[in-house]
Amino acid sequence: MIANPVSGQVADDESDTLVVAGKSYLSRLLVGTGKYRDLQETRKAIVASGAQIVTVAIRRTNIGQEPNAPNLLDVIPPDEFTILPNTAGCYSAADAVRTCRLARELLGGHALVKLEVLGDEKTLYPNVVETIDAAATLIREDFQVMVYTNDDPVVARTLEEMGCAAVMPLAAPIGSGLGIRNPGNILDIVENAGVPILVDAGVGTASDAAVAMELGCDGVLMNTAIAEARNPVLMAASMQLAVLAGRKAFLAGRMPKRRHATASSPLEDAII
């Protein structure tokens, strides 16, 4: 058994870890850093979640761009967490690539990034064409790309074949809290993938996270579901448990669904 040094979370099986870009993680829950009241609440919630990978919107968060402003890395230091810079707010491949280059400079050559290129401001759906364009450039420049995309199995396979380190299909629109709207699509992606598949966007509560894991996803990334809860720290703790429970249920293998009842106790050799 091995423990998460931040939260004390324990993994039952050392071999059942999330492996991204060659590095193993005990926690299969990834969390964001936006929408919290302050940096102190941000840290408390992230620690409660047990997450080891924490994503940061480079265009919206100070991690050194503004020397005289509060720095997120003061409460989420890179020696405790894997910082995953993301390109939230980018609407073109060029902007996304530029943002990743800035992140690598700010983080001392850090190569792991979360790529997202949005299609429009209302839906925040991904622009798949621009996403593929940006991914191709970043992979050529030796970035390790975890990529946000729609729940299209063909697009997911294309991104994997290009060399993305992980594919992150949405469950529902960003920040909607609607849960997994197309479980069949997610299942198709998972069953045909050779890289980690992590549900990204749309999770609203713990049961949504558990469903994602029960489908066989390798992990879940969320922000709004925790940050906009009435008690973010408590919700973060519940999400950790939900991801663990969903993973265990997937590994255990659920019973088949049946149209009619079956007795819990066998009828053969019954004592009358």
PDB file of N, CA, C and O in Angstrom, residues 29-51 53-56 60-61 72 75-76 221-237 239:
ATOM      1  N   LEU A  29      -8.228  11.541  -9.449  1.00  0.00           N
ATOM      2  CA  LEU A  29      -8.993  12.785  -9.488  1.00  0.00           C
ATOM      3  C   LEU A  29      -8.042  13.944  -9.749  1.00  0.00           C
ATOM      4  O   LEU A  29      -7.061  14.139  -9.019  1.00  0.00           O
ATOM      5  N   LEU A  30      -8.309  14.693 -10.800  1.00  0.00           N
ATOM      6  CA  LEU A  30      -7.547  15.898 -11.131  1.00  0.00           C
ATOM      7  C   LEU A  30      -8.461  17.089 -10.888  1.00  0.00           C
ATOM      8  O   LEU A  30      -9.665  17.035 -11.186  1.00  0.00           O
ATOM      9  N   VAL A  31      -7.915  18.163 -10.369  1.00  0.00           N
ATOM     10  CA  VAL A  31      -8.762  19.306 -10.027  1.00  0.00           C
ATOM     11  C   VAL A  31      -8.180  20.606 -10.569  1.00  0.00           C
ATOM     12  O   VAL A  31      -6.972  20.732 -10.784  1.00  0.00           O
ATOM     13  N   GLY A  32      -9.083  21.585 -10.747  1.00  0.00           N
ATOM     14  CA  GLY A  32      -8.690  22.915 -11.189  1.00  0.00           C
ATOM     15  C   GLY A  32      -8.576  23.868 -10.022  1.00  0.00           C
ATOM     16  O   GLY A  32      -8.819  23.520  -8.865  1.00  0.00           O
ATOM     17  N   THR A  33      -8.237  25.102 -10.338  1.00  0.00           N
ATOM     18  CA  THR A  33      -7.955  26.090  -9.294  1.00  0.00           C
ATOM     19  C   THR A  33      -8.795  27.353  -9.419  1.00  0.00           C
ATOM     20  O   THR A  33      -8.590  28.302  -8.673  1.00  0.00           O
ATOM     21  N   GLY A  34      -9.748  27.383 -10.333  1.00  0.00           N
ATOM     22  CA  GLY A  34     -10.544  28.581 -10.537  1.00  0.00           C
ATOM     23  C   GLY A  34     -11.789  28.625  -9.666  1.00  0.00           C
ATOM     24  O   GLY A  34     -12.231  27.611  -9.123  1.00  0.00           O
ATOM     25  N   LYS A  35     -12.357  29.829  -9.513  1.00  0.00           N
ATOM     26  CA  LYS A  35     -13.683  30.073  -8.919  1.00  0.00           C
ATOM     27  C   LYS A  35     -13.731  29.967  -7.402  1.00  0.00           C
ATOM     28  O   LYS A  35     -14.815  30.067  -6.810  1.00  0.00           O
ATOM     29  N   TYR A  36     -12.622  29.763  -6.741  1.00  0.00           N
ATOM     30  CA  TYR A  36     -12.627  29.735  -5.277  1.00  0.00           C
ATOM     31  C   TYR A  36     -12.628  31.163  -4.718  1.00  0.00           C
ATOM     32  O   TYR A  36     -12.263  32.112  -5.408  1.00  0.00           O
ATOM     33  N   ARG A  37     -13.026  31.279  -3.445  1.00  0.00           N
ATOM     34  CA  ARG A  37     -13.102  32.614  -2.828  1.00  0.00           C
ATOM     35  C   ARG A  37     -11.729  33.247  -2.669  1.00  0.00           C
ATOM     36  O   ARG A  37     -11.557  34.454  -2.829  1.00  0.00           O
ATOM     37  N   ASP A  38     -10.750  32.440  -2.329  1.00  0.00           N
ATOM     38  CA  ASP A  38      -9.403  32.952  -2.137  1.00  0.00           C
ATOM     39  C   ASP A  38      -8.418  31.798  -2.230  1.00  0.00           C
ATOM     40  O   ASP A  38      -8.807  30.624  -2.362  1.00  0.00           O
ATOM     41  N   LEU A  39      -7.134  32.118  -2.152  1.00  0.00           N
ATOM     42  CA  LEU A  39      -6.112  31.090  -2.300  1.00  0.00           C
ATOM     43  C   LEU A  39      -6.130  30.090  -1.150  1.00  0.00           C
ATOM     44  O   LEU A  39      -5.786  28.914  -1.335  1.00  0.00           O
ATOM     45  N   GLN A  40      -6.538  30.541   0.042  1.00  0.00           N
ATOM     46  CA  GLN A  40      -6.570  29.627   1.180  1.00  0.00           C
ATOM     47  C   GLN A  40      -7.632  28.538   0.981  1.00  0.00           C
ATOM     48  O   GLN A  40      -7.392  27.360   1.247  1.00  0.00           O
ATOM     49  N   GLU A  41      -8.811  28.958   0.485  1.00  0.00           N
ATOM     50  CA  GLU A  41      -9.849  27.967   0.205  1.00  0.00           C
ATOM     51  C   GLU A  41      -9.409  27.034  -0.924  1.00  0.00           C
ATOM     52  O   GLU A  41      -9.700  25.829  -0.892  1.00  0.00           O
ATOM     53  N   THR A  42      -8.708  27.597  -1.896  1.00  0.00           N
ATOM     54  CA  THR A  42      -8.193  26.786  -2.996  1.00  0.00           C
ATOM     55  C   THR A  42      -7.333  25.652  -2.458  1.00  0.00           C
ATOM     56  O   THR A  42      -7.527  24.482  -2.817  1.00  0.00           O
ATOM     57  N   ARG A  43      -6.409  25.968  -1.593  1.00  0.00           N
ATOM     58  CA  ARG A  43      -5.516  24.933  -1.064  1.00  0.00           C
ATOM     59  C   ARG A  43      -6.279  23.907  -0.228  1.00  0.00           C
ATOM     60  O   ARG A  43      -6.067  22.699  -0.379  1.00  0.00           O
ATOM     61  N   LYS A  44      -7.161  24.386   0.646  1.00  0.00           N
ATOM     62  CA  LYS A  44      -7.899  23.455   1.507  1.00  0.00           C
ATOM     63  C   LYS A  44      -8.699  22.451   0.685  1.00  0.00           C
ATOM     64  O   LYS A  44      -8.724  21.254   0.981  1.00  0.00           O
ATOM     65  N   ALA A  45      -9.359  22.939  -0.374  1.00  0.00           N
ATOM     66  CA  ALA A  45     -10.171  22.055  -1.203  1.00  0.00           C
ATOM     67  C   ALA A  45      -9.308  21.065  -1.967  1.00  0.00           C
ATOM     68  O   ALA A  45      -9.643  19.878  -2.069  1.00  0.00           O
ATOM     69  N   ILE A  46      -8.201  21.534  -2.502  1.00  0.00           N
ATOM     70  CA  ILE A  46      -7.335  20.650  -3.280  1.00  0.00           C
ATOM     71  C   ILE A  46      -6.731  19.571  -2.393  1.00  0.00           C
ATOM     72  O   ILE A  46      -6.674  18.395  -2.769  1.00  0.00           O
ATOM     73  N   VAL A  47      -6.305  19.940  -1.206  1.00  0.00           N
ATOM     74  CA  VAL A  47      -5.768  18.937  -0.282  1.00  0.00           C
ATOM     75  C   VAL A  47      -6.848  17.927   0.089  1.00  0.00           C
ATOM     76  O   VAL A  47      -6.603  16.721   0.117  1.00  0.00           O
ATOM     77  N   ALA A  48      -8.075  18.411   0.346  1.00  0.00           N
ATOM     78  CA  ALA A  48      -9.173  17.515   0.704  1.00  0.00           C
ATOM     79  C   ALA A  48      -9.520  16.559  -0.426  1.00  0.00           C
ATOM     80  O   ALA A  48      -9.989  15.440  -0.182  1.00  0.00           O
ATOM     81  N   SER A  49      -9.296  16.969  -1.656  1.00  0.00           N
ATOM     82  CA  SER A  49      -9.617  16.126  -2.808  1.00  0.00           C
ATOM     83  C   SER A  49      -8.647  14.968  -2.981  1.00  0.00           C
ATOM     84  O   SER A  49      -8.955  13.991  -3.663  1.00  0.00           O
ATOM     85  N   GLY A  50      -7.467  15.090  -2.403  1.00  0.00           N
ATOM     86  CA  GLY A  50      -6.438  14.071  -2.593  1.00  0.00           C
ATOM     87  C   GLY A  50      -5.766  14.126  -3.948  1.00  0.00           C
ATOM     88  O   GLY A  50      -4.939  13.274  -4.270  1.00  0.00           O
ATOM     89  N   ALA A  51      -6.114  15.123  -4.765  1.00  0.00           N
ATOM     90  CA  ALA A  51      -5.554  15.219  -6.120  1.00  0.00           C
ATOM     91  C   ALA A  51      -4.054  15.466  -6.069  1.00  0.00           C
ATOM     92  O   ALA A  51      -3.555  16.182  -5.195  1.00  0.00           O
ATOM     93  N   ILE A  53      -2.512  15.931  -9.371  1.00  0.00           N
ATOM     94  CA  ILE A  53      -2.365  16.757 -10.569  1.00  0.00           C
ATOM     95  C   ILE A  53      -3.364  17.897 -10.470  1.00  0.00           C
ATOM     96  O   ILE A  53      -4.567  17.674 -10.309  1.00  0.00           O
ATOM     97  N   VAL A  54      -2.849  19.125 -10.549  1.00  0.00           N
ATOM     98  CA  VAL A  54      -3.683  20.320 -10.387  1.00  0.00           C
ATOM     99  C   VAL A  54      -3.525  21.182 -11.625  1.00  0.00           C
ATOM    100  O   VAL A  54      -2.407  21.576 -11.988  1.00  0.00           O
ATOM    101  N   THR A  55      -4.637  21.484 -12.281  1.00  0.00           N
ATOM    102  CA  THR A  55      -4.561  22.237 -13.525  1.00  0.00           C
ATOM    103  C   THR A  55      -4.759  23.732 -13.281  1.00  0.00           C
ATOM    104  O   THR A  55      -5.553  24.138 -12.434  1.00  0.00           O
ATOM    105  N   VAL A  56      -4.009  24.517 -14.033  1.00  0.00           N
ATOM    106  CA  VAL A  56      -3.956  25.964 -13.839  1.00  0.00           C
ATOM    107  C   VAL A  56      -4.146  26.666 -15.176  1.00  0.00           C
ATOM    108  O   VAL A  56      -3.445  26.367 -16.148  1.00  0.00           O
ATOM    109  N   ARG A  60      -5.369  33.105 -16.936  1.00  0.00           N
ATOM    110  CA  ARG A  60      -6.233  33.689 -15.905  1.00  0.00           C
ATOM    111  C   ARG A  60      -5.627  33.646 -14.515  1.00  0.00           C
ATOM    112  O   ARG A  60      -6.206  34.190 -13.568  1.00  0.00           O
ATOM    113  N   THR A  61      -4.503  32.969 -14.352  1.00  0.00           N
ATOM    114  CA  THR A  61      -3.936  32.741 -13.029  1.00  0.00           C
ATOM    115  C   THR A  61      -2.481  33.167 -12.998  1.00  0.00           C
ATOM    116  O   THR A  61      -1.719  32.877 -13.922  1.00  0.00           O
ATOM    117  N   LEU A  72      -0.313  31.723  -7.199  1.00  0.00           N
ATOM    118  CA  LEU A  72      -0.957  30.455  -6.867  1.00  0.00           C
ATOM    119  C   LEU A  72       0.045  29.419  -6.377  1.00  0.00           C
ATOM    120  O   LEU A  72      -0.266  28.594  -5.520  1.00  0.00           O
ATOM    121  N   VAL A  75       0.599  28.525  -2.657  1.00  0.00           N
ATOM    122  CA  VAL A  75      -0.277  27.609  -1.910  1.00  0.00           C
ATOM    123  C   VAL A  75      -0.379  26.227  -2.561  1.00  0.00           C
ATOM    124  O   VAL A  75      -0.768  25.260  -1.921  1.00  0.00           O
ATOM    125  N   ILE A  76      -0.031  26.155  -3.842  1.00  0.00           N
ATOM    126  CA  ILE A  76      -0.017  24.874  -4.566  1.00  0.00           C
ATOM    127  C   ILE A  76       1.389  24.695  -5.138  1.00  0.00           C
ATOM    128  O   ILE A  76       1.606  24.775  -6.355  1.00  0.00           O
ATOM    129  N   LEU A 221     -11.414  14.910 -14.301  1.00  0.00           N
ATOM    130  CA  LEU A 221     -10.945  16.255 -13.984  1.00  0.00           C
ATOM    131  C   LEU A 221     -12.159  17.137 -13.745  1.00  0.00           C
ATOM    132  O   LEU A 221     -13.122  17.100 -14.512  1.00  0.00           O
ATOM    133  N   MET A 222     -12.106  17.933 -12.682  1.00  0.00           N
ATOM    134  CA  MET A 222     -13.220  18.828 -12.372  1.00  0.00           C
ATOM    135  C   MET A 222     -12.717  20.083 -11.671  1.00  0.00           C
ATOM    136  O   MET A 222     -11.646  20.101 -11.071  1.00  0.00           O
ATOM    137  N   ASN A 223     -13.536  21.126 -11.746  1.00  0.00           N
ATOM    138  CA  ASN A 223     -13.264  22.362 -11.028  1.00  0.00           C
ATOM    139  C   ASN A 223     -14.552  22.928 -10.433  1.00  0.00           C
ATOM    140  O   ASN A 223     -14.731  23.009  -9.227  1.00  0.00           O
ATOM    141  N   THR A 224     -15.507  23.289 -11.306  1.00  0.00           N
ATOM    142  CA  THR A 224     -16.711  23.974 -10.859  1.00  0.00           C
ATOM    143  C   THR A 224     -17.509  23.158  -9.851  1.00  0.00           C
ATOM    144  O   THR A 224     -18.068  23.700  -8.895  1.00  0.00           O
ATOM    145  N   ALA A 225     -17.582  21.853 -10.042  1.00  0.00           N
ATOM    146  CA  ALA A 225     -18.363  21.005  -9.134  1.00  0.00           C
ATOM    147  C   ALA A 225     -17.892  21.133  -7.697  1.00  0.00           C
ATOM    148  O   ALA A 225     -18.688  21.034  -6.757  1.00  0.00           O
ATOM    149  N   ILE A 226     -16.610  21.374  -7.513  1.00  0.00           N
ATOM    150  CA  ILE A 226     -16.069  21.563  -6.167  1.00  0.00           C
ATOM    151  C   ILE A 226     -16.146  23.035  -5.766  1.00  0.00           C
ATOM    152  O   ILE A 226     -16.669  23.376  -4.707  1.00  0.00           O
ATOM    153  N   ALA A 227     -15.635  23.908  -6.608  1.00  0.00           N
ATOM    154  CA  ALA A 227     -15.500  25.325  -6.238  1.00  0.00           C
ATOM    155  C   ALA A 227     -16.836  26.011  -6.008  1.00  0.00           C
ATOM    156  O   ALA A 227     -16.932  26.937  -5.195  1.00  0.00           O
ATOM    157  N   GLU A 228     -17.904  25.582  -6.714  1.00  0.00           N
ATOM    158  CA  GLU A 228     -19.200  26.231  -6.560  1.00  0.00           C
ATOM    159  C   GLU A 228     -20.137  25.484  -5.617  1.00  0.00           C
ATOM    160  O   GLU A 228     -21.309  25.854  -5.485  1.00  0.00           O
ATOM    161  N   ALA A 229     -19.652  24.452  -4.965  1.00  0.00           N
ATOM    162  CA  ALA A 229     -20.453  23.789  -3.935  1.00  0.00           C
ATOM    163  C   ALA A 229     -20.611  24.720  -2.730  1.00  0.00           C
ATOM    164  O   ALA A 229     -19.797  25.622  -2.522  1.00  0.00           O
ATOM    165  N   ARG A 230     -21.659  24.491  -1.936  1.00  0.00           N
ATOM    166  CA  ARG A 230     -21.832  25.324  -0.736  1.00  0.00           C
ATOM    167  C   ARG A 230     -20.650  25.161   0.215  1.00  0.00           C
ATOM    168  O   ARG A 230     -20.235  26.107   0.878  1.00  0.00           O
ATOM    169  N   ASN A 231     -20.115  23.957   0.264  1.00  0.00           N
ATOM    170  CA  ASN A 231     -18.933  23.685   1.081  1.00  0.00           C
ATOM    171  C   ASN A 231     -17.893  23.018   0.181  1.00  0.00           C
ATOM    172  O   ASN A 231     -17.874  21.793   0.048  1.00  0.00           O
ATOM    173  N   PRO A 232     -17.029  23.809  -0.451  1.00  0.00           N
ATOM    174  CA  PRO A 232     -16.080  23.236  -1.410  1.00  0.00           C
ATOM    175  C   PRO A 232     -15.155  22.185  -0.813  1.00  0.00           C
ATOM    176  O   PRO A 232     -14.840  21.195  -1.475  1.00  0.00           O
ATOM    177  N   VAL A 233     -14.723  22.390   0.407  1.00  0.00           N
ATOM    178  CA  VAL A 233     -13.784  21.442   1.015  1.00  0.00           C
ATOM    179  C   VAL A 233     -14.464  20.092   1.239  1.00  0.00           C
ATOM    180  O   VAL A 233     -13.899  19.034   0.948  1.00  0.00           O
ATOM    181  N   LEU A 234     -15.689  20.115   1.728  1.00  0.00           N
ATOM    182  CA  LEU A 234     -16.426  18.870   1.933  1.00  0.00           C
ATOM    183  C   LEU A 234     -16.737  18.193   0.604  1.00  0.00           C
ATOM    184  O   LEU A 234     -16.633  16.960   0.482  1.00  0.00           O
ATOM    185  N   MET A 235     -17.112  18.978  -0.405  1.00  0.00           N
ATOM    186  CA  MET A 235     -17.377  18.388  -1.720  1.00  0.00           C
ATOM    187  C   MET A 235     -16.117  17.768  -2.301  1.00  0.00           C
ATOM    188  O   MET A 235     -16.166  16.701  -2.923  1.00  0.00           O
ATOM    189  N   ALA A 236     -14.982  18.423  -2.110  1.00  0.00           N
ATOM    190  CA  ALA A 236     -13.716  17.878  -2.604  1.00  0.00           C
ATOM    191  C   ALA A 236     -13.441  16.516  -1.988  1.00  0.00           C
ATOM    192  O   ALA A 236     -13.023  15.578  -2.672  1.00  0.00           O
ATOM    193  N   ALA A 237     -13.692  16.395  -0.687  1.00  0.00           N
ATOM    194  CA  ALA A 237     -13.478  15.111  -0.013  1.00  0.00           C
ATOM    195  C   ALA A 237     -14.428  14.049  -0.561  1.00  0.00           C
ATOM    196  O   ALA A 237     -14.051  12.887  -0.736  1.00  0.00           O
ATOM    197  N   MET A 239     -15.670  13.927  -3.559  1.00  0.00           N
ATOM    198  CA  MET A 239     -15.238  13.562  -4.909  1.00  0.00           C
ATOM    199  C   MET A 239     -14.094  12.560  -4.871  1.00  0.00           C
ATOM    200  O   MET A 239     -14.016  11.642  -5.700  1.00  0.00           O
TER     201      MET A 239
END
